[in-house]
Every structure is written in C-alpha cells, then in structure tokens.
Short mmCIF file of C-alpha atoms and ligand atoms in Angstrom, two decimals:
data_model
loop_
_atom_site.label_atom_id
_atom_site.label_comp_id
_atom_site.label_asym_id
_atom_site.label_seq_id
_atom_site.Cartn_x
_atom_site.Cartn_y
_atom_site.Cartn_z
CA VAL A 199 -22.77 40.35 -46.96
CA GLY A 200 -20.88 42.76 -49.25
CA PRO A 201 -18.16 45.16 -48.12
CA VAL A 202 -20.56 48.04 -47.77
CA ALA A 203 -22.83 46.33 -45.26
CA LEU A 204 -19.69 45.34 -43.35
CA TYR A 205 -18.43 48.90 -43.26
CA ASP A 206 -21.87 50.26 -42.29
CA ARG A 207 -21.47 48.50 -38.96
CA SER A 208 -17.80 48.90 -38.21
CA GLY A 209 -16.88 52.61 -38.62
CA VAL A 210 -16.21 53.23 -34.92
CA ALA A 211 -14.35 49.94 -34.53
CA TYR A 212 -12.39 50.63 -37.73
CA ASP A 213 -11.10 53.96 -36.40
CA ALA A 214 -10.20 52.52 -32.99
CA MET A 215 -8.28 49.67 -34.65
CA HIS A 216 -6.26 52.14 -36.72
CA VAL A 217 -5.20 53.96 -33.56
CA ILE A 218 -4.26 50.62 -31.94
CA ARG A 219 -2.25 49.60 -35.03
CA GLY A 220 -0.47 52.99 -35.06
CA LEU A 221 -1.49 53.89 -38.63
CA ASP A 222 -0.03 57.31 -39.42
CA TYR A 223 -2.62 59.11 -41.57
CA ALA A 224 -0.76 62.43 -41.24
CA ALA A 225 2.43 61.00 -42.75
CA GLY A 226 0.46 59.28 -45.54
CA ALA A 227 -1.46 62.44 -46.36
CA ALA A 228 1.78 64.47 -46.43
CA LYS A 229 3.09 62.13 -49.15
CA VAL A 230 -0.14 62.53 -51.10
CA VAL A 231 0.07 66.34 -50.85
CA ALA A 232 3.70 66.26 -52.06
CA ALA A 233 2.82 63.98 -55.01
CA ILE A 234 -0.04 66.29 -56.06
CA ARG A 235 1.96 69.52 -55.60
CA GLU A 236 4.86 68.12 -57.66
CA ARG A 237 2.56 67.61 -60.66
CA SER A 238 0.16 70.47 -60.10
CA PRO A 239 1.47 73.15 -57.71
CA GLY A 240 -1.73 75.19 -57.94
CA ALA A 241 -4.19 72.35 -57.24
CA ARG A 242 -7.00 73.56 -54.95
CA SER A 243 -9.88 71.07 -55.00
CA LEU A 244 -9.65 67.39 -54.03
CA LEU A 245 -12.08 64.47 -53.99
CA ASP A 246 -11.17 61.40 -51.89
CA VAL A 247 -13.05 58.38 -53.30
CA ALA A 248 -13.82 55.56 -50.83
CA CYS A 249 -12.92 58.05 -48.11
CA GLY A 250 -14.17 55.76 -45.33
CA THR A 251 -14.33 57.56 -42.00
CA GLY A 252 -12.47 60.59 -43.42
CA CYS A 253 -9.08 60.14 -41.71
CA HIS A 254 -7.15 61.16 -44.84
CA LEU A 255 -9.56 64.03 -45.55
CA ALA A 256 -8.96 65.37 -42.03
CA GLU A 257 -5.29 65.77 -42.94
CA LEU A 258 -5.77 66.81 -46.59
CA ARG A 259 -8.20 69.62 -45.84
CA GLY A 260 -5.32 71.77 -44.58
CA SER A 261 -4.02 71.86 -48.16
CA PHE A 262 -7.12 71.58 -50.40
CA ASP A 263 -10.86 72.28 -50.56
CA VAL A 264 -11.90 68.68 -49.95
CA GLU A 265 -14.92 66.47 -50.57
CA GLY A 266 -15.29 62.74 -49.99
CA LEU A 267 -17.31 59.88 -51.43
CA ASP A 268 -18.06 56.41 -50.07
CA LEU A 269 -20.52 53.66 -50.84
CA SER A 270 -21.11 52.90 -47.17
CA ASP A 271 -23.52 55.25 -45.44
CA GLY A 272 -22.15 54.14 -42.05
CA MET A 273 -18.59 55.12 -42.95
CA ALA A 274 -19.75 58.35 -44.61
CA ARG A 275 -21.68 59.33 -41.46
CA VAL A 276 -18.56 58.87 -39.31
CA ALA A 277 -16.66 61.05 -41.84
CA GLU A 278 -19.39 63.74 -41.62
CA GLN A 279 -19.11 63.78 -37.82
CA ARG A 280 -15.33 64.09 -38.06
CA LEU A 281 -15.46 66.83 -40.73
CA PRO A 282 -18.33 69.28 -40.14
CA GLY A 283 -18.96 71.35 -43.27
CA VAL A 284 -17.21 68.91 -45.63
CA THR A 285 -19.45 67.32 -48.29
CA ILE A 286 -19.36 63.51 -48.22
CA HIS A 287 -21.15 62.02 -51.24
CA ARG A 288 -22.63 58.52 -51.32
CA GLY A 289 -21.67 56.66 -54.46
CA ASP A 290 -20.03 53.67 -56.08
CA MET A 291 -16.53 54.30 -57.42
CA ARG A 292 -17.49 52.40 -60.58
CA SER A 293 -20.40 54.63 -61.51
CA PHE A 294 -20.67 57.92 -59.54
CA GLU A 295 -21.40 61.15 -61.39
CA LEU A 296 -20.98 64.35 -59.38
CA GLY A 297 -21.38 66.81 -62.26
CA ARG A 298 -18.07 68.55 -61.57
CA ARG A 299 -14.33 67.92 -61.66
CA TYR A 300 -11.52 68.30 -59.11
CA ASP A 301 -7.85 69.31 -59.41
CA ALA A 302 -6.96 66.09 -57.63
CA VAL A 303 -8.80 62.81 -57.08
CA THR A 304 -7.46 60.21 -54.63
CA CYS A 305 -8.44 56.62 -53.81
CA LEU A 306 -6.42 55.42 -50.83
CA PHE A 307 -5.68 52.51 -48.51
CA SER A 308 -6.41 49.79 -51.07
CA SER A 309 -10.12 50.54 -51.43
CA ILE A 310 -9.73 49.79 -55.15
CA GLY A 311 -9.14 46.13 -54.20
CA TYR A 312 -12.89 45.79 -53.53
CA VAL A 313 -13.57 45.85 -57.26
CA LEU A 314 -13.25 42.19 -58.05
CA THR A 315 -13.03 41.98 -61.85
CA GLU A 316 -10.73 43.60 -64.36
CA ASP A 317 -13.75 45.15 -66.11
CA ASP A 318 -14.82 46.77 -62.83
CA LEU A 319 -11.24 47.94 -62.22
CA SER A 320 -11.26 49.70 -65.62
CA GLN A 321 -14.73 51.13 -64.96
CA ALA A 322 -13.76 52.44 -61.50
CA VAL A 323 -10.52 54.03 -62.71
CA ARG A 324 -12.35 55.61 -65.67
CA THR A 325 -15.11 56.98 -63.44
CA MET A 326 -12.55 58.53 -61.05
CA ALA A 327 -10.37 59.85 -63.93
CA ASP A 328 -13.48 61.48 -65.48
CA HIS A 329 -13.73 63.59 -62.31
CA VAL A 330 -10.17 64.97 -62.64
CA GLU A 331 -9.80 68.43 -64.22
CA PRO A 332 -7.61 68.60 -67.34
CA GLY A 333 -4.09 69.19 -66.00
CA GLY A 334 -5.07 67.60 -62.68
CA VAL A 335 -3.73 64.59 -60.78
CA PHE A 336 -5.04 61.14 -59.86
CA VAL A 337 -3.48 59.26 -56.90
CA LEU A 338 -4.28 55.57 -56.38
CA GLU A 339 -3.06 53.39 -53.51
CA PRO A 340 -3.50 49.79 -54.68
CA TRP A 341 -4.12 46.57 -52.81
CA ILE A 342 -1.09 44.26 -52.82
CA HIS A 343 -0.01 42.58 -56.06
CA PRO A 344 -0.07 38.81 -56.70
CA GLU A 345 3.70 38.50 -56.25
CA GLY A 346 3.52 40.53 -53.02
CA TRP A 347 1.12 38.13 -51.25
CA GLY A 348 3.09 36.78 -48.31
CA GLY A 349 0.84 33.77 -47.52
CA SER A 350 -2.07 33.18 -45.17
CA THR A 351 -2.11 35.11 -41.90
CA PHE A 352 -3.72 34.63 -38.50
CA ARG A 353 -3.48 37.26 -35.78
CA VAL A 354 -5.19 39.08 -32.94
CA GLU A 355 -5.13 42.79 -32.15
CA ALA A 356 -6.84 44.43 -29.20
CA GLY A 357 -6.84 47.62 -27.19
CA MET A 358 -8.81 50.55 -25.89
CA VAL A 359 -9.14 54.01 -27.44
CA GLU A 360 -10.81 56.52 -25.15
CA ASP A 361 -13.89 54.57 -24.03
CA VAL A 362 -14.07 52.20 -27.04
CA ALA A 363 -12.70 48.70 -26.34
CA VAL A 364 -12.02 46.61 -29.42
CA SER A 365 -10.50 43.26 -30.31
CA ARG A 366 -10.14 41.61 -33.68
CA ILE A 367 -9.05 38.11 -34.63
CA ALA A 368 -8.20 38.14 -38.35
CA ARG A 369 -7.50 35.36 -40.79
CA SER A 370 -6.57 35.85 -44.43
CA TRP A 371 -6.03 33.54 -47.35
CA ARG A 372 -5.80 33.59 -51.12
CA GLU A 373 -7.62 31.65 -53.84
CA GLY A 374 -6.43 32.56 -57.33
CA THR A 375 -6.46 36.33 -57.55
CA ILE A 376 -8.94 36.84 -54.69
CA THR A 377 -7.80 37.41 -51.11
CA THR A 378 -10.29 36.88 -48.32
CA LEU A 379 -9.92 38.63 -44.96
CA GLU A 380 -12.10 37.17 -42.22
CA MET A 381 -12.45 39.30 -39.08
CA HIS A 382 -14.08 38.47 -35.76
CA TRP A 383 -14.73 41.70 -33.87
CA THR A 384 -15.69 42.38 -30.26
CA VAL A 385 -16.45 46.07 -29.71
CA GLY A 386 -17.95 47.97 -26.82
CA THR A 387 -18.26 51.06 -24.68
CA SER A 388 -19.26 51.28 -21.03
CA ALA A 389 -22.40 53.22 -22.01
CA ASP A 390 -23.61 51.01 -24.90
CA GLY A 391 -22.34 47.58 -23.88
CA VAL A 392 -20.47 45.06 -25.98
CA GLU A 393 -21.32 43.47 -29.34
CA GLN A 394 -19.64 40.89 -31.49
CA PHE A 395 -19.72 40.60 -35.25
CA PHE A 396 -18.08 38.83 -38.11
CA GLU A 397 -16.88 40.23 -41.43
CA ARG A 398 -15.60 38.65 -44.59
CA HIS A 399 -13.86 41.01 -47.04
CA GLU A 400 -12.84 39.99 -50.54
CA LEU A 401 -10.20 41.99 -52.40
CA ALA A 402 -8.66 41.27 -55.81
CA LEU A 403 -4.94 41.08 -56.49
CA TYR A 404 -4.02 43.02 -59.65
CA THR A 405 -0.54 43.36 -61.08
CA VAL A 406 1.23 46.69 -61.47
CA GLY A 407 0.71 46.20 -65.24
CA GLN A 408 -3.07 45.77 -64.82
CA TYR A 409 -3.31 49.00 -62.79
CA GLU A 410 -1.16 50.85 -65.34
CA GLU A 411 -3.32 49.56 -68.20
CA ALA A 412 -6.51 50.73 -66.43
CA LEU A 413 -4.95 54.18 -65.85
CA ARG A 414 -3.86 54.46 -69.51
CA ALA A 415 -7.24 53.26 -70.79
CA ALA A 416 -8.91 56.00 -68.68
CA GLY A 417 -6.94 58.63 -70.63
CA LEU A 418 -4.33 59.36 -67.96
CA GLU A 419 -0.62 59.86 -68.74
CA ASP A 420 2.78 60.27 -67.05
CA ILE A 421 1.93 57.26 -64.90
CA ALA A 422 4.41 56.82 -62.05
CA HIS A 423 4.52 53.82 -59.69
CA ASP A 424 6.28 54.07 -56.33
CA PRO A 425 6.57 50.49 -54.97
CA VAL A 426 6.59 51.65 -51.32
CA GLY A 427 3.98 54.41 -51.19
CA LEU A 428 2.10 55.21 -47.99
CA THR A 429 1.70 51.78 -46.36
CA ARG A 430 4.19 49.64 -48.31
CA ARG A 431 1.47 48.66 -50.79
CA GLY A 432 2.73 51.10 -53.44
CA LEU A 433 1.27 54.25 -54.98
CA PHE A 434 0.30 55.26 -58.52
CA VAL A 435 0.29 58.92 -59.55
CA ALA A 436 -0.99 59.94 -62.98
CA ALA A 437 -1.88 63.14 -64.83
CA LYS A 438 -4.93 64.10 -66.86
CA PRO A 439 -3.78 65.76 -70.09
CA ALA A 440 -4.31 69.54 -70.00
C1 LIG B 210 -10.07 49.96 -46.37
S1 LIG B 210 -11.37 51.16 -46.32
C2 LIG B 210 -10.42 52.63 -46.68
C3 LIG B 210 -11.07 53.90 -46.22
C4 LIG B 210 -10.21 55.16 -46.32
N1 LIG B 210 -9.79 55.45 -47.69
C5 LIG B 210 -9.01 55.11 -45.39
O1 LIG B 210 -7.89 55.32 -45.85
O2 LIG B 210 -9.20 54.85 -44.19
C6 LIG B 210 -12.27 50.82 -47.78
C7 LIG B 210 -13.45 51.75 -48.05
O3 LIG B 210 -13.89 51.50 -49.40
C8 LIG B 210 -15.30 51.65 -49.43
N2 LIG B 210 -15.79 50.99 -50.65
C9 LIG B 210 -15.77 49.65 -50.94
N3 LIG B 210 -16.27 49.45 -52.18
C10 LIG B 210 -16.60 50.68 -52.68
C11 LIG B 210 -17.14 51.13 -53.92
N4 LIG B 210 -17.45 50.27 -54.90
N5 LIG B 210 -17.33 52.46 -54.11
C12 LIG B 210 -17.03 53.36 -53.13
N6 LIG B 210 -16.51 52.99 -51.93
C13 LIG B 210 -16.30 51.67 -51.70
C14 LIG B 210 -15.76 51.03 -48.13
O4 LIG B 210 -17.07 51.44 -47.80
C15 LIG B 210 -14.68 51.55 -47.17
O5 LIG B 210 -15.03 52.77 -46.59
#
C-alpha cells in the first residue's frame, strides 16, 4: 500500500495524534509567514503542497489567500471540512499543473520525503517551483538528512481528543537511504466503534546538498537553509528570480 492509500484512511487519527503529541502548527506557520514576508513583503497568494488535513493552511489563511493540494483524497476531504471555502486540489507534487502561479508555495512537515528517488525529488521541486510567481518564495521543510538519523525507534503514543480515542505503536528503521516507519493504529469513537489498521511509510533521506541542488536546478536562487526550522528537521527558503 502506498502512502496515499495510508493517508486516505488515517486523516482523523492523524489529527488526533498531532494534538496528543503537542505539535504546534501555529508556531510553525508563524515562522513560515516570517520567512515569506522577509523575502516578499507583499506576497498575497499561497499554495501549500501536500497540505494533508490543512492544519498549516488553517493558520496561514490569516496572512494569505490560500489553496492546498494533496494526493490523498481522504486527507484533502478532512482539509475541506476544516477550511470551508478554501480550494483543495488533488494532485501529485511531481506532476500537478494548476494553470496559475502563487506568490508563495510551501511543502511542509517532510512530505517531500515520500518521493523516493533523486529524479523524483528534482521533478517534484521543479513542479512546485514552476507554480511560484517570478519574485515569489518557495519554502520546503525536508525529511531528516542521512547524518541526522538517530537510529531505529520503537514507541507507543495514546490519548483521547474530544470523542476520538487513538493509540499508535510505531517502529522505524533505516536501510540505505530509505527510512521505514511502521505504525499500528487503534482508533475509535463511541458512535462508530473501534478499528485497527497498519501502515508502512517509506521516506528517503536526502542530504542538504541534494535538496539545494534540486532547488537550484528548478531555477530558484538565494537558497537559505535553517538547520532547525519548524520541527527540528530544518527549513529551506528560496526565491524565484523576478
Ligand atoms: C506527513 S503528511 C504532512 C501533511 C501536512 N503538510 C502537515 O503538515 O500536516 C504528508 C502528506 O503528503 C501527502 N503526499 C505524499 N506523497 C505525495 C505526493 N506525491 N504528492 C502530493 N502529496 C503527497 C500525503 O497524502 C500526506 O497528506
């Protein structure tokens, strides 16, 4: 099962787990807004690629006219419920074509890691860069880098958010430049009952240099890399020549 089928099923569980883990989307989005405003103070339109359930868009829409895009219809539908009136496109970050450009394009929370080859990395970055207006900004939050991989992990997280109860046992390991995250979910509500499912995510480890090369090859310039970023995985910010 590919990542999209996984995400089709787990949107509600995904959001509940973020609340349980204390992920601060507002703080992350504030950093993204500051990075965009620093390069392009007048930026108005923003596209969030691989927007998932729209948690960043919910924060970013206070500052920009936002749209989202995701390959998973399940995630996109949760985003549409969260953000009435906001357009959420379905598309693959490697090949989408929306017929317009945006002052800022973002791709956050390591979604880029799902492209598993260097060719696909270049293709995805080029496709996203092609949707940035001349003079606009591209913001990319990478997956961790090969030297940042801290070793295999095994943990359990569980809790209840409103009436959604969720638990997740997660195992991760690395083979070469591919990291595998295996997740065993139990999710339920009092109205709908409880279900269990299993996910296996594969994400590729690229170096800072590989990301920078993909950004340069896509015609972007003034490439800055902040090693901390939003979630300690780093952040790239680059400009499209005016
Ligand atoms: C870790 S989630 C991040 C979601 C969101 N950006 C956030 O911060 O919560 C990864 C997302 O990437 C999407 N995705 C995976 N491969 C994709 C692709 N090739 N094109 C577009 N979206 C993709 C998944 O459907 C999922 O919603």
